[in-house]
Amino acid sequence: MVREDGKRNFALRETDGDEESVYSGNTPRQAALKAARRLDPASSEDEASGTELRLREKGTDKVHIYDGWAWRESAPDNKPDWMPGEITEANVSKKGIEHLES
């Protein structure tokens, strides 16, 4: 379901089918990146291990499947005053789409 502002809601599905977290974004990838930033970050991107993220688009039976990983990195030199010196970065790679059984 698309909201008035054009964003869609995606529920993060656990292996048992529970959906406790909801992320919004214009695309499934945008929501997956938000979910990946909440993973336990590694010290660098090379050391980060992938975790499967399953995001069900609210109002549909589509489940978007991604591999996501997160890592710690130094904040840019031109960072705003409120930003900490070390930030969490993330990336995702799409694996596919599944449809839930009714």
XYZ file of C-alpha atoms in Angstrom:
102
model
C 0.000 0.000 0.000
C 1.416 3.354 -1.028
C 0.992 6.204 1.456
C 0.027 9.742 0.444
C 3.700 10.764 0.485
C 4.573 7.940 -1.952
C 6.317 5.740 0.617
C 5.501 2.110 1.231
C 5.702 0.160 4.496
C 7.713 -3.053 4.817
C 7.556 -5.395 7.815
C 10.754 -7.218 8.786
C 9.836 -10.918 9.081
C 11.557 -13.204 11.562
C 12.166 -16.880 10.726
C 9.033 -17.833 12.681
C 6.884 -15.360 10.689
C 6.650 -12.680 13.398
C 6.713 -9.090 12.146
C 7.794 -6.712 14.902
C 9.606 -3.938 13.009
C 8.251 -1.826 10.157
C 10.443 0.257 7.851
C 9.206 2.710 5.243
C 10.728 3.793 1.969
C 9.984 4.580 -1.641
C 11.565 1.267 -2.649
C 12.103 -2.083 -0.923
C 15.881 -1.490 -1.068
C 15.547 1.762 0.869
C 13.654 -0.048 3.643
C 16.199 -2.912 3.583
C 19.076 -0.435 4.051
C 17.306 1.005 7.094
C 16.882 -2.494 8.531
C 20.522 -3.390 7.786
C 21.802 -0.369 9.731
C 20.270 -1.902 12.857
C 22.341 -5.094 12.509
C 25.322 -5.652 14.798
C 28.089 -3.751 12.929
C 31.495 -5.230 12.177
C 34.693 -3.181 12.472
C 35.031 -2.886 8.660
C 33.033 -3.726 5.539
C 35.447 -6.553 4.649
C 34.815 -8.220 8.024
C 31.021 -7.774 7.922
C 28.997 -10.939 7.457
C 25.712 -10.981 5.590
C 22.377 -11.582 7.303
C 19.222 -12.483 5.428
C 16.537 -9.794 5.661
C 12.972 -10.677 4.671
C 10.696 -7.662 4.192
C 6.985 -8.139 3.511
C 5.348 -5.260 1.716
C 2.308 -4.247 3.770
C -0.975 -4.831 1.939
C 0.535 -7.461 -0.377
C 1.795 -11.035 -0.254
C 5.261 -10.062 -1.583
C 8.325 -10.786 0.546
C 11.498 -9.053 -0.666
C 14.621 -11.012 0.330
C 17.980 -9.274 0.818
C 21.401 -10.066 2.230
C 22.381 -7.161 4.477
C 25.565 -6.270 6.352
C 26.699 -3.350 8.517
C 30.043 -1.952 9.645
C 31.487 0.926 11.663
C 33.214 3.793 9.882
C 34.619 7.194 10.811
C 32.220 10.068 10.213
C 33.110 12.421 7.329
C 35.194 15.516 8.079
C 32.303 17.831 7.168
C 29.893 16.128 9.589
C 27.375 18.226 11.535
C 28.099 18.938 15.209
C 25.444 16.505 16.448
C 26.888 13.499 14.552
C 29.189 11.160 16.518
C 32.745 10.505 15.358
C 31.952 6.910 14.372
C 28.854 5.928 12.383
C 27.216 2.724 11.153
C 27.181 2.129 7.405
C 25.216 -0.643 5.680
C 24.689 -2.277 2.314
C 22.241 -4.822 0.896
C 22.083 -7.203 -2.032
C 18.737 -8.411 -3.383
C 18.258 -12.179 -3.545
C 14.695 -12.265 -4.863
C 10.981 -12.048 -4.141
C 8.685 -14.700 -2.695
C 4.907 -14.709 -2.465
C 3.234 -15.851 0.750
C 0.758 -18.715 0.639
C -2.803 -17.699 1.471
